[in-house]
Amino acid sequence: MSTENEGNEGTGAESASSVPSAPPVPADAPQAHPQDAPPVASHPDATETRQQPVHPAPEQQAAAPSPAPEQTAAFPTTPQYAPPPPPQSAADAGWPPPPPAVPAYAHGAHGGGNGPVWGPPGGTHTPDAPRKRGAGGLVAAVVVAALVAGGIGGALGFWAADRNDDSGSTTVSASANPQDLKRDPGTVAGVAAKALPSVVTIEAQGGDGEGGTGTGFVYDKEGHILTNNHVVASAADSGQLTATFSNGKKYDAEVVGRAQGYDVAVIKLKNPPQSLTPLPLGNSDQVAVGDSTIAIGAPFGLSNTVTTGIVSAKNRPVASGDAGGGSNSYMSALQTDASINPGNSGGPLLSSGGAVIGINSAIQSTGSSGQSQAGSIGLGFAIPINQAKTVAQQLIKTGQPVYPVIGATVTMDEKSGGAVISDRGTGGTDAVTKDGPAAKAGLRAGDVITKFNDTPIDSGPTLIGEIWTHKPGDRVTLTYERDGKSATAEVTLGQRKGDS
């Protein structure tokens, strides 16, 4: 695979129709037995219940005539459900009349036509004595409430808000406990908070004015920063390098060593701070497909950007290069769907526990070749940290990389069905190095290598990527085809120092 480096409004129900109130009982009226007197209820409308009643003078009360029978009969037999008027003074003996035998809302619910009026509550009503509710009335009330509950939410909510009474607020405030603001170490926020202080944004400016922005992370307490070769290549020979931490502090840096084939580089801060905290390195061999990943970098110059995803694949053969097709590098990469864009290069790919499992290096893009930069489509590739660690140690120690080799030149055709050993090597040399590992194992020009240990090989770049996951001196098994027959060979890897 060839990739690019990523350089209701509700209102209350209408009030019940106005019904005249029952006349007051004369002061000298005889006391009626509850069982002899028919139930009479007051019928004030919703407006009248809010007005202060005018009490007649005592002498006027005594002179008041008793209500005529026909007047009493004019009242409806089913009382409406509305708040009663405020109680009169103690002088008004015998008022109010006894309560109805059946609660008002029971009749209304059973088709009396005068059901409960729903809307903003009126004044507070304190009954003279507890009233028992029949089972039928209770069921009816529940049914009515169930039918209209959805319609009163908006009205009651608006009424409560309109009163502007904080004491009746139904909002809930979040706890102000500082403990609630802490993030558990295993969360993305917890991992990011711990890792960000150890990630830097690298700005490389070449002597010819070319340059770019990438990412790196603290490798050790001595001030070494691990990143990609293509991030710092423009300023490697002559130019300026700076590394900016998440707190905004910027430091000048210089290149310690770089490996073009691995796309790994090490730079060092010229005046490193005393408080450097290296990121912990994980074991990329133990990573499993589906494991969570966290990427940190500066995509398109946006420093300290955190994205998440999973490990989409392992041992993905990737050949990457710059926009001009040069400076190719080969890797058996970790594939991730975490968003990686130009500027993420060199940044850490972390596990859910916060350990570095890879260095973000390349992306697959659907953009045309004429585009200088492309965005993430969920196909990002990272150099496994086990490999990058080995390279970093070499660069810090000697300043140059060491590559394992088989001593044979293979074609770079990605559709050859394997790694084909070329007829001739670079510059007209032999394709199979004399006395080299491949020659000693009996390999010849034209042989097609189809497997490296247990890994299928479909092209030359795939073979190189697999070889470079090992070290010089490692013994490997190659499966190859010659004249239509398959064979195997044991090969002890040799080495090559530096980029050629």
Coordinates of C-alpha atoms in Angstrom, one line a residue:
M1 CA 0.0 0.0 0.0
S2 CA 1.3 3.3 -1.0
T3 CA 0.4 6.3 1.2
E4 CA 1.4 9.9 1.8
N5 CA 3.1 11.3 4.9
E6 CA 0.9 13.7 6.6
G7 CA 2.9 16.7 6.5
N8 CA -47.8 23.2 24.0
E9 CA -47.4 26.5 24.1
G10 CA -50.0 25.5 26.6
T11 CA -52.7 27.6 28.2
G12 CA -55.0 26.7 31.1
A13 CA -58.5 25.3 30.4
E14 CA -61.3 27.9 30.3
S15 CA -63.0 28.7 33.6
A16 CA -66.4 27.1 34.4
S17 CA -69.5 29.1 33.6
S18 CA -70.6 31.6 36.3
V19 CA -73.2 30.3 38.7
P20 CA -74.8 32.4 41.4
S21 CA -73.6 31.7 44.9
A22 CA -76.0 30.3 47.5
P23 CA -77.6 33.1 49.6
P24 CA -76.5 33.4 53.2
V25 CA -78.6 31.7 55.9
P26 CA -80.4 34.1 58.3
A27 CA -78.9 34.3 61.7
D28 CA -82.1 33.1 63.4
A29 CA -82.7 30.2 61.0
P30 CA -83.3 26.9 62.7
Q31 CA -80.6 24.4 62.7
A32 CA -81.2 21.7 60.1
H33 CA -80.3 18.1 60.6
P34 CA -77.8 17.0 58.0
Q35 CA -79.8 13.9 57.2
D36 CA -83.0 16.0 56.5
A37 CA -81.4 18.8 54.5
P38 CA -80.6 18.3 50.9
P39 CA -77.0 19.0 50.0
V40 CA -76.5 22.5 48.6
A41 CA -73.1 23.6 47.3
S42 CA -71.8 27.0 46.4
H43 CA -71.1 27.7 42.7
P44 CA -68.8 30.7 42.4
D45 CA -66.8 31.0 39.2
A46 CA -63.1 31.2 39.1
T47 CA -63.1 35.0 39.1
E48 CA -65.3 35.3 42.1
T49 CA -63.1 33.2 44.2
R50 CA -60.3 35.7 43.9
Q51 CA -62.5 38.6 45.1
Q52 CA -62.8 39.5 48.7
P53 CA -66.5 38.9 49.7
V54 CA -68.5 41.8 51.1
H55 CA -70.1 40.8 54.4
P56 CA -73.6 42.2 55.1
A57 CA -74.2 43.9 58.4
P58 CA -75.7 41.6 61.1
E59 CA -79.0 43.4 61.0
Q60 CA -79.1 43.0 57.2
Q61 CA -78.5 39.3 57.7
A62 CA -81.4 38.9 60.1
A63 CA -83.8 40.6 57.7
A64 CA -82.8 38.6 54.7
P65 CA -85.6 36.3 53.4
S66 CA -85.2 32.6 53.2
P67 CA -84.7 31.4 49.6
A68 CA -87.9 30.4 47.7
P69 CA -88.2 26.7 46.9
E70 CA -88.2 27.5 43.2
Q71 CA -85.0 29.4 43.6
T72 CA -83.3 26.5 45.3
A73 CA -84.5 24.2 42.6
A74 CA -82.8 26.4 40.0
F75 CA -79.4 25.4 41.0
P76 CA -77.9 22.5 39.1
T77 CA -77.9 19.2 40.9
T78 CA -74.3 18.4 40.0
P79 CA -71.9 20.9 41.6
Q80 CA -68.9 22.1 39.7
Y81 CA -65.4 21.6 40.8
A82 CA -64.1 25.0 41.8
P83 CA -62.5 26.4 44.9
P84 CA -65.1 27.6 47.5
P85 CA -65.2 31.2 48.6
P86 CA -63.2 32.2 51.7
P87 CA -65.0 31.3 54.9
Q88 CA -67.1 34.0 56.5
S89 CA -66.8 35.3 60.0
A90 CA -67.9 33.4 63.1
A91 CA -71.1 35.5 63.2
D92 CA -72.4 33.9 60.2
A93 CA -73.6 30.8 62.0
G94 CA -74.6 27.8 59.9
W95 CA -72.6 28.8 56.9
P96 CA -71.3 27.1 54.8
P97 CA -73.9 24.4 54.3
P98 CA -73.0 20.8 54.7
P99 CA -70.8 19.3 52.1
P100 CA -72.3 17.3 49.2
A101 CA -72.7 13.6 49.7
V102 CA -70.7 12.8 46.6
P103 CA -67.5 14.8 45.7
A104 CA -68.1 17.2 42.9
Y105 CA -65.4 15.9 40.6
A106 CA -66.9 12.4 40.7
H107 CA -70.1 13.6 38.9
G108 CA -68.1 15.7 36.5
A109 CA -65.9 12.8 35.4
H110 CA -68.9 10.6 34.7
G111 CA -70.4 12.8 32.1
G112 CA -72.1 15.6 34.2
G113 CA -70.5 18.1 31.8
N114 CA -68.8 20.1 34.5
G115 CA -65.4 18.4 35.0
P116 CA -62.4 19.9 36.8
V117 CA -61.0 23.2 35.5
W118 CA -57.2 22.8 34.9
G119 CA -55.0 25.9 35.0
P120 CA -52.7 27.9 37.3
P121 CA -53.7 27.2 40.9
G122 CA -55.7 29.8 42.7
G123 CA -55.6 30.7 46.4
T124 CA -54.7 28.2 49.0
H125 CA -57.8 26.3 50.2
T126 CA -57.9 24.8 53.7
P127 CA -60.9 22.5 54.1
D128 CA -62.9 22.7 57.4
A129 CA -62.6 19.0 57.9
P130 CA -61.1 16.0 56.1
R131 CA -63.5 14.6 53.5
K132 CA -63.7 11.0 52.6
R133 CA -63.6 10.1 48.9
G134 CA -65.5 7.3 47.5
A135 CA -63.7 4.7 45.4
G136 CA -65.6 5.8 42.3
G137 CA -64.5 9.4 42.8
L138 CA -60.9 8.5 43.3
V139 CA -60.8 6.4 40.1
A140 CA -62.5 9.1 38.2
A141 CA -60.0 11.7 39.3
V142 CA -57.1 9.5 38.3
V143 CA -58.6 8.9 34.9
V144 CA -59.1 12.7 34.3
A145 CA -55.6 13.4 35.5
A146 CA -54.2 10.8 33.1
L147 CA -56.1 12.3 30.2
V148 CA -55.2 15.9 30.7
A149 CA -51.8 15.6 32.3
G150 CA -50.0 16.0 29.0
G151 CA -51.9 19.2 28.2
I152 CA -51.2 21.1 31.5
G153 CA -47.4 20.8 31.5
G154 CA -46.9 23.8 29.3
A155 CA -49.5 26.0 31.2
L156 CA -48.2 25.2 34.6
G157 CA -44.6 25.5 33.5
F158 CA -45.3 28.9 32.1
W159 CA -47.2 30.0 35.2
A160 CA -44.3 28.9 37.4
A161 CA -41.7 30.7 35.3
D162 CA -43.9 33.9 35.0
R163 CA -44.0 34.2 38.8
N164 CA -40.3 34.5 38.9
D165 CA -40.2 32.7 42.2
D166 CA -36.8 31.1 42.8
S167 CA -38.2 29.2 45.7
G168 CA -40.4 27.2 43.4
S169 CA -37.8 26.4 40.8
T170 CA -37.6 22.8 39.6
T171 CA -34.1 23.1 38.1
V172 CA -31.3 21.0 39.5
S173 CA -27.8 22.4 40.0
A174 CA -24.7 20.2 39.4
S175 CA -22.6 19.4 42.4
A176 CA -19.8 21.9 43.1
N177 CA -17.7 19.1 44.6
P178 CA -14.2 19.4 43.2
Q179 CA -14.0 15.6 43.2
D180 CA -16.6 15.5 40.4
L181 CA -14.3 17.5 38.1
K182 CA -11.5 14.9 38.3
R183 CA -11.1 12.4 35.4
D184 CA -10.3 8.8 36.0
P185 CA -6.9 7.7 34.7
G186 CA -8.5 5.2 32.3
T187 CA -10.7 7.7 30.5
V188 CA -9.6 9.6 27.3
A189 CA -9.7 12.8 29.3
G190 CA -7.5 11.3 32.0
V191 CA -5.0 9.9 29.5
A192 CA -4.9 13.2 27.5
A193 CA -4.3 15.3 30.6
K194 CA -1.3 13.2 31.6
A195 CA 0.2 12.9 28.1
L196 CA -0.2 16.4 26.7
P197 CA 2.6 18.0 28.8
S198 CA 5.0 15.5 27.2
V199 CA 3.9 16.2 23.6
V200 CA 5.5 19.0 21.5
T201 CA 4.7 20.8 18.3
I202 CA 7.7 20.9 16.0
E203 CA 8.3 23.7 13.5
A204 CA 11.0 23.0 11.0
Q205 CA 12.3 25.8 8.8
G206 CA 14.9 25.0 6.1
G207 CA 17.6 27.3 4.8
D208 CA 15.7 27.6 1.5
G209 CA 12.6 28.8 3.3
E210 CA 10.8 25.5 3.1
G211 CA 9.4 23.8 6.2
G212 CA 6.4 22.6 8.0
T213 CA 4.8 21.6 11.2
G214 CA 4.7 18.2 12.9
T215 CA 4.6 16.6 16.3
G216 CA 7.0 14.8 18.6
F217 CA 7.1 13.5 22.2
V218 CA 9.5 13.4 25.1
Y219 CA 11.6 10.2 24.8
D220 CA 13.9 10.7 27.9
K221 CA 14.8 13.1 30.6
E222 CA 17.9 14.3 28.7
G223 CA 15.7 16.2 26.3
H224 CA 15.5 13.8 23.4
I225 CA 12.3 14.1 21.3
L226 CA 11.1 11.2 19.1
T227 CA 9.4 12.1 15.8
N228 CA 9.3 11.3 12.0
N229 CA 12.2 11.9 9.7
H230 CA 10.0 13.7 7.2
V231 CA 9.0 16.2 9.9
V232 CA 12.6 17.5 10.4
A233 CA 14.2 16.6 7.1
S234 CA 14.0 20.2 5.7
A235 CA 15.9 21.6 8.6
A236 CA 18.4 18.7 9.1
D237 CA 21.4 20.2 7.3
S238 CA 20.8 23.9 7.6
G239 CA 17.7 25.5 9.1
Q240 CA 15.9 26.0 12.4
L241 CA 14.0 23.7 14.6
T242 CA 11.8 24.6 17.6
A243 CA 9.7 22.5 19.9
T244 CA 6.7 24.1 21.7
F245 CA 5.1 22.4 24.7
S246 CA 1.4 22.5 25.6
N247 CA 2.1 25.2 28.2
G248 CA 3.3 27.5 25.4
K249 CA 7.0 27.3 26.2
K250 CA 9.3 27.0 23.2
Y251 CA 12.7 25.6 22.9
D252 CA 15.3 25.5 20.1
A253 CA 16.3 22.0 19.0
E254 CA 18.8 20.2 16.8
V255 CA 18.8 16.9 14.9
V256 CA 20.6 14.0 16.6
G257 CA 19.9 11.4 13.9
R258 CA 17.4 10.4 11.4
A259 CA 16.5 7.2 9.5
Q260 CA 14.8 7.8 6.1
G261 CA 13.9 4.2 5.5
Y262 CA 12.2 3.9 8.9
D263 CA 10.9 7.5 8.8
V264 CA 12.1 7.9 12.4
A265 CA 14.2 10.8 13.7
V266 CA 15.5 12.0 17.1
I267 CA 16.0 15.7 17.9
K268 CA 17.2 17.2 21.2
L269 CA 16.3 20.3 23.0
K270 CA 19.2 22.7 23.4
N271 CA 18.3 23.9 26.8
P272 CA 15.8 21.3 28.1
P273 CA 13.8 22.0 31.3
Q274 CA 14.4 20.0 34.4
S275 CA 10.8 18.8 34.6
L276 CA 10.7 16.7 31.5
T277 CA 8.4 13.7 31.8
P278 CA 9.0 11.0 29.1
L279 CA 5.9 9.2 27.8
P280 CA 5.8 5.5 28.8
L281 CA 6.5 3.1 25.9
G282 CA 4.2 0.1 25.4
N283 CA 4.6 -3.2 23.6
S284 CA 3.3 -2.9 20.1
D285 CA 3.6 -6.7 19.6
Q286 CA 0.8 -7.2 22.2
V287 CA -1.6 -4.8 20.6
A288 CA -4.9 -6.4 19.4
V289 CA -7.2 -5.3 16.6
G290 CA -10.1 -3.4 18.3
D291 CA -7.9 -1.9 21.1
S292 CA -8.7 1.7 21.8
T293 CA -6.2 4.3 20.5
I294 CA -5.6 8.0 21.3
A295 CA -3.7 10.2 18.9
I296 CA -2.2 13.5 19.9
G297 CA -0.7 16.0 17.4
A298 CA -1.0 19.3 15.6
P299 CA -3.2 18.6 12.5
F300 CA -3.0 21.5 10.1
G301 CA -1.1 23.4 12.8
L302 CA -3.8 23.0 15.5
S303 CA -1.5 22.1 18.4
N304 CA -2.6 19.8 21.2
T305 CA -5.3 18.1 19.3
V306 CA -6.6 14.8 20.7
T307 CA -8.5 12.2 18.6
T308 CA -9.6 8.7 19.3
G309 CA -10.2 5.4 17.5
I310 CA -9.2 1.8 17.5
V311 CA -6.5 -0.4 16.1
S312 CA -8.0 -1.3 12.8
A313 CA -5.3 -3.7 11.6
K314 CA -1.8 -4.9 12.4
N315 CA 1.2 -5.6 10.2
R316 CA -0.2 -3.5 7.4
P317 CA 2.5 -3.1 4.7
V318 CA 2.9 0.6 3.9
A319 CA 5.3 2.3 1.6
S320 CA 5.1 6.1 2.2
G321 CA 6.9 9.0 0.8
D322 CA 6.7 12.8 0.3
A323 CA 4.6 14.5 -2.3
G324 CA 7.3 14.2 -4.9
G325 CA 7.5 10.4 -4.5
G326 CA 11.0 10.4 -3.0
S327 CA 12.3 9.7 0.5
N328 CA 10.4 6.4 0.6
S329 CA 10.0 4.6 3.9
Y330 CA 8.6 1.1 4.5
M331 CA 6.8 -0.2 7.5
S332 CA 4.7 -3.0 8.8
A333 CA 2.3 -0.5 10.3
L334 CA -0.4 -0.3 12.9
Q335 CA -3.6 0.9 11.2
T336 CA -6.0 3.1 13.1
D337 CA -9.2 5.0 12.4
A338 CA -8.3 7.8 14.8
S339 CA -8.3 11.0 12.8
I340 CA -4.7 11.7 11.6
N341 CA -4.0 14.6 9.4
P342 CA -1.0 16.6 8.1
G343 CA 0.7 17.9 11.3
N344 CA 0.0 14.7 13.3
S345 CA 3.2 13.2 11.9
G346 CA 5.6 12.2 14.6
G347 CA 3.0 12.3 17.4
P348 CA 2.2 9.5 19.7
L349 CA -0.4 6.9 19.2
L350 CA -1.4 5.8 22.7
S351 CA -3.2 2.9 24.2
S352 CA -6.2 3.3 26.4
G353 CA -3.8 3.1 29.3
G354 CA -1.7 6.0 28.1
A355 CA 1.4 4.0 26.8
V356 CA 2.9 4.8 23.4
I357 CA 2.2 2.0 20.9
G358 CA 3.2 3.8 17.7
I359 CA 4.4 6.9 16.0
N360 CA 1.8 8.4 13.6
S361 CA 3.4 8.6 10.3
A362 CA 1.2 8.3 7.2
I363 CA -2.4 8.4 5.9
Q364 CA -4.3 7.0 3.0
S365 CA -6.1 9.6 1.0
T366 CA -8.6 9.7 -1.8
G367 CA -7.2 13.1 -2.9
S368 CA -5.7 13.4 -6.4
S369 CA -2.0 13.6 -6.9
G370 CA -2.2 17.3 -7.6
Q371 CA -3.3 18.0 -4.0
S372 CA -0.4 18.9 -1.7
Q373 CA -2.4 18.0 1.5
A374 CA -5.3 15.7 2.1
G375 CA -7.5 15.0 5.2
S376 CA -8.3 11.9 7.2
I377 CA -10.6 9.3 5.8
G378 CA -10.1 7.0 8.8
L379 CA -7.0 5.2 7.4
G380 CA -4.0 6.2 9.4
F381 CA -0.7 4.3 9.9
A382 CA 1.7 4.3 12.7
I383 CA 5.2 2.9 13.1
P384 CA 5.1 0.2 15.8
I385 CA 6.9 1.5 18.9
N386 CA 9.0 -1.6 19.3
Q387 CA 10.6 -0.9 16.0
A388 CA 10.8 2.9 16.6
K389 CA 12.5 2.3 20.0
T390 CA 15.2 0.2 18.5
V391 CA 15.9 2.9 15.8
A392 CA 15.9 5.7 18.4
Q393 CA 18.5 3.9 20.5
Q394 CA 20.7 3.5 17.4
L395 CA 20.3 7.2 16.4
I396 CA 21.1 8.4 19.9
K397 CA 24.1 6.1 20.2
T398 CA 25.7 6.5 16.7
G399 CA 23.7 9.1 14.9
Q400 CA 22.9 6.8 12.1
P401 CA 20.4 3.9 11.5
V402 CA 21.2 0.2 11.1
Y403 CA 19.0 -1.8 8.7
P404 CA 18.6 -5.6 8.7
V405 CA 18.9 -7.0 5.1
I406 CA 18.8 -10.3 3.2
G407 CA 21.4 -9.3 0.7
A408 CA 19.1 -9.3 -2.4
T409 CA 17.5 -6.6 -4.5
V410 CA 13.7 -7.0 -5.1
T411 CA 11.4 -5.2 -7.4
M412 CA 9.1 -2.6 -6.1
D413 CA 6.1 -3.7 -8.2
E414 CA 3.1 -3.9 -5.8
K415 CA 1.2 -6.4 -8.1
S416 CA 3.8 -9.1 -8.6
G417 CA 2.2 -11.7 -6.3
G418 CA 5.3 -11.7 -4.2
A419 CA 8.7 -10.1 -3.8
V420 CA 10.6 -10.9 -7.0
I421 CA 14.4 -10.9 -6.8
S422 CA 15.6 -8.6 -9.6
D423 CA 17.9 -9.6 -12.4
R424 CA 20.3 -6.8 -11.6
G425 CA 21.0 -4.7 -8.5
T426 CA 21.4 -1.0 -8.1
G427 CA 24.0 0.5 -10.4
G428 CA 24.4 -2.7 -12.4
T429 CA 25.5 -4.8 -9.4
D430 CA 24.5 -8.3 -8.8
A431 CA 20.9 -8.7 -7.5
V432 CA 22.1 -11.2 -5.0
T433 CA 25.0 -10.0 -3.0
K434 CA 27.9 -12.4 -3.1
D435 CA 28.3 -14.3 0.2
G436 CA 25.4 -12.4 1.6
P437 CA 22.5 -14.0 3.6
A438 CA 20.3 -14.7 0.5
A439 CA 23.2 -16.2 -1.5
K440 CA 24.2 -18.4 1.4
A441 CA 20.6 -19.7 1.6
G442 CA 20.6 -20.6 -2.1
L443 CA 18.3 -17.8 -3.4
R444 CA 18.8 -16.6 -7.0
A445 CA 17.6 -13.8 -9.3
G446 CA 14.1 -14.5 -10.5
D447 CA 13.0 -16.3 -7.3
V448 CA 9.6 -15.0 -5.9
I449 CA 9.5 -14.8 -2.1
T450 CA 5.9 -15.5 -1.0
K451 CA 6.2 -15.7 2.7
F452 CA 8.4 -14.2 5.5
N453 CA 8.1 -16.6 8.5
D454 CA 4.3 -16.9 8.7
T455 CA 3.5 -13.6 7.0
P456 CA 2.3 -13.7 3.4
I457 CA 4.4 -11.5 1.1
D458 CA 2.7 -9.9 -2.0
S459 CA 5.3 -7.4 -3.1
G460 CA 8.8 -6.0 -2.6
P461 CA 7.7 -3.2 -0.2
T462 CA 5.8 -5.7 1.9
L463 CA 9.0 -7.8 2.2
I464 CA 11.1 -4.8 3.2
G465 CA 8.6 -3.7 5.8
E466 CA 8.7 -7.1 7.4
I467 CA 12.4 -7.4 7.4
W468 CA 12.8 -4.0 9.1
T469 CA 10.7 -5.2 12.0
H470 CA 13.6 -7.4 13.0
K471 CA 17.2 -6.9 14.0
P472 CA 20.5 -7.9 12.3
G473 CA 21.4 -11.4 13.3
D474 CA 17.8 -12.6 13.6
R475 CA 17.1 -16.0 11.9
V476 CA 14.0 -16.1 9.6
T477 CA 12.4 -18.5 7.2
L478 CA 11.7 -17.5 3.6
T479 CA 9.3 -19.3 1.4
Y480 CA 9.8 -18.8 -2.3
E481 CA 8.8 -20.1 -5.7
R482 CA 11.2 -21.1 -8.5
D483 CA 10.1 -22.7 -11.8
G484 CA 6.6 -23.2 -10.4
K485 CA 7.9 -25.1 -7.3
S486 CA 7.8 -23.9 -3.7
A487 CA 10.7 -24.2 -1.4
T488 CA 11.9 -22.7 1.9
A489 CA 15.2 -21.3 3.1
E490 CA 16.6 -20.3 6.5
V491 CA 18.3 -16.9 6.4
T492 CA 20.3 -15.0 9.0
L493 CA 19.7 -11.3 8.5
G494 CA 22.7 -9.1 7.8
Q495 CA 23.0 -5.4 8.3
R496 CA 23.5 -2.1 6.5
K497 CA 24.5 1.1 8.2
G498 CA 23.1 4.5 7.2
D499 CA 20.8 5.6 4.4
S500 CA 22.2 5.0 1.0

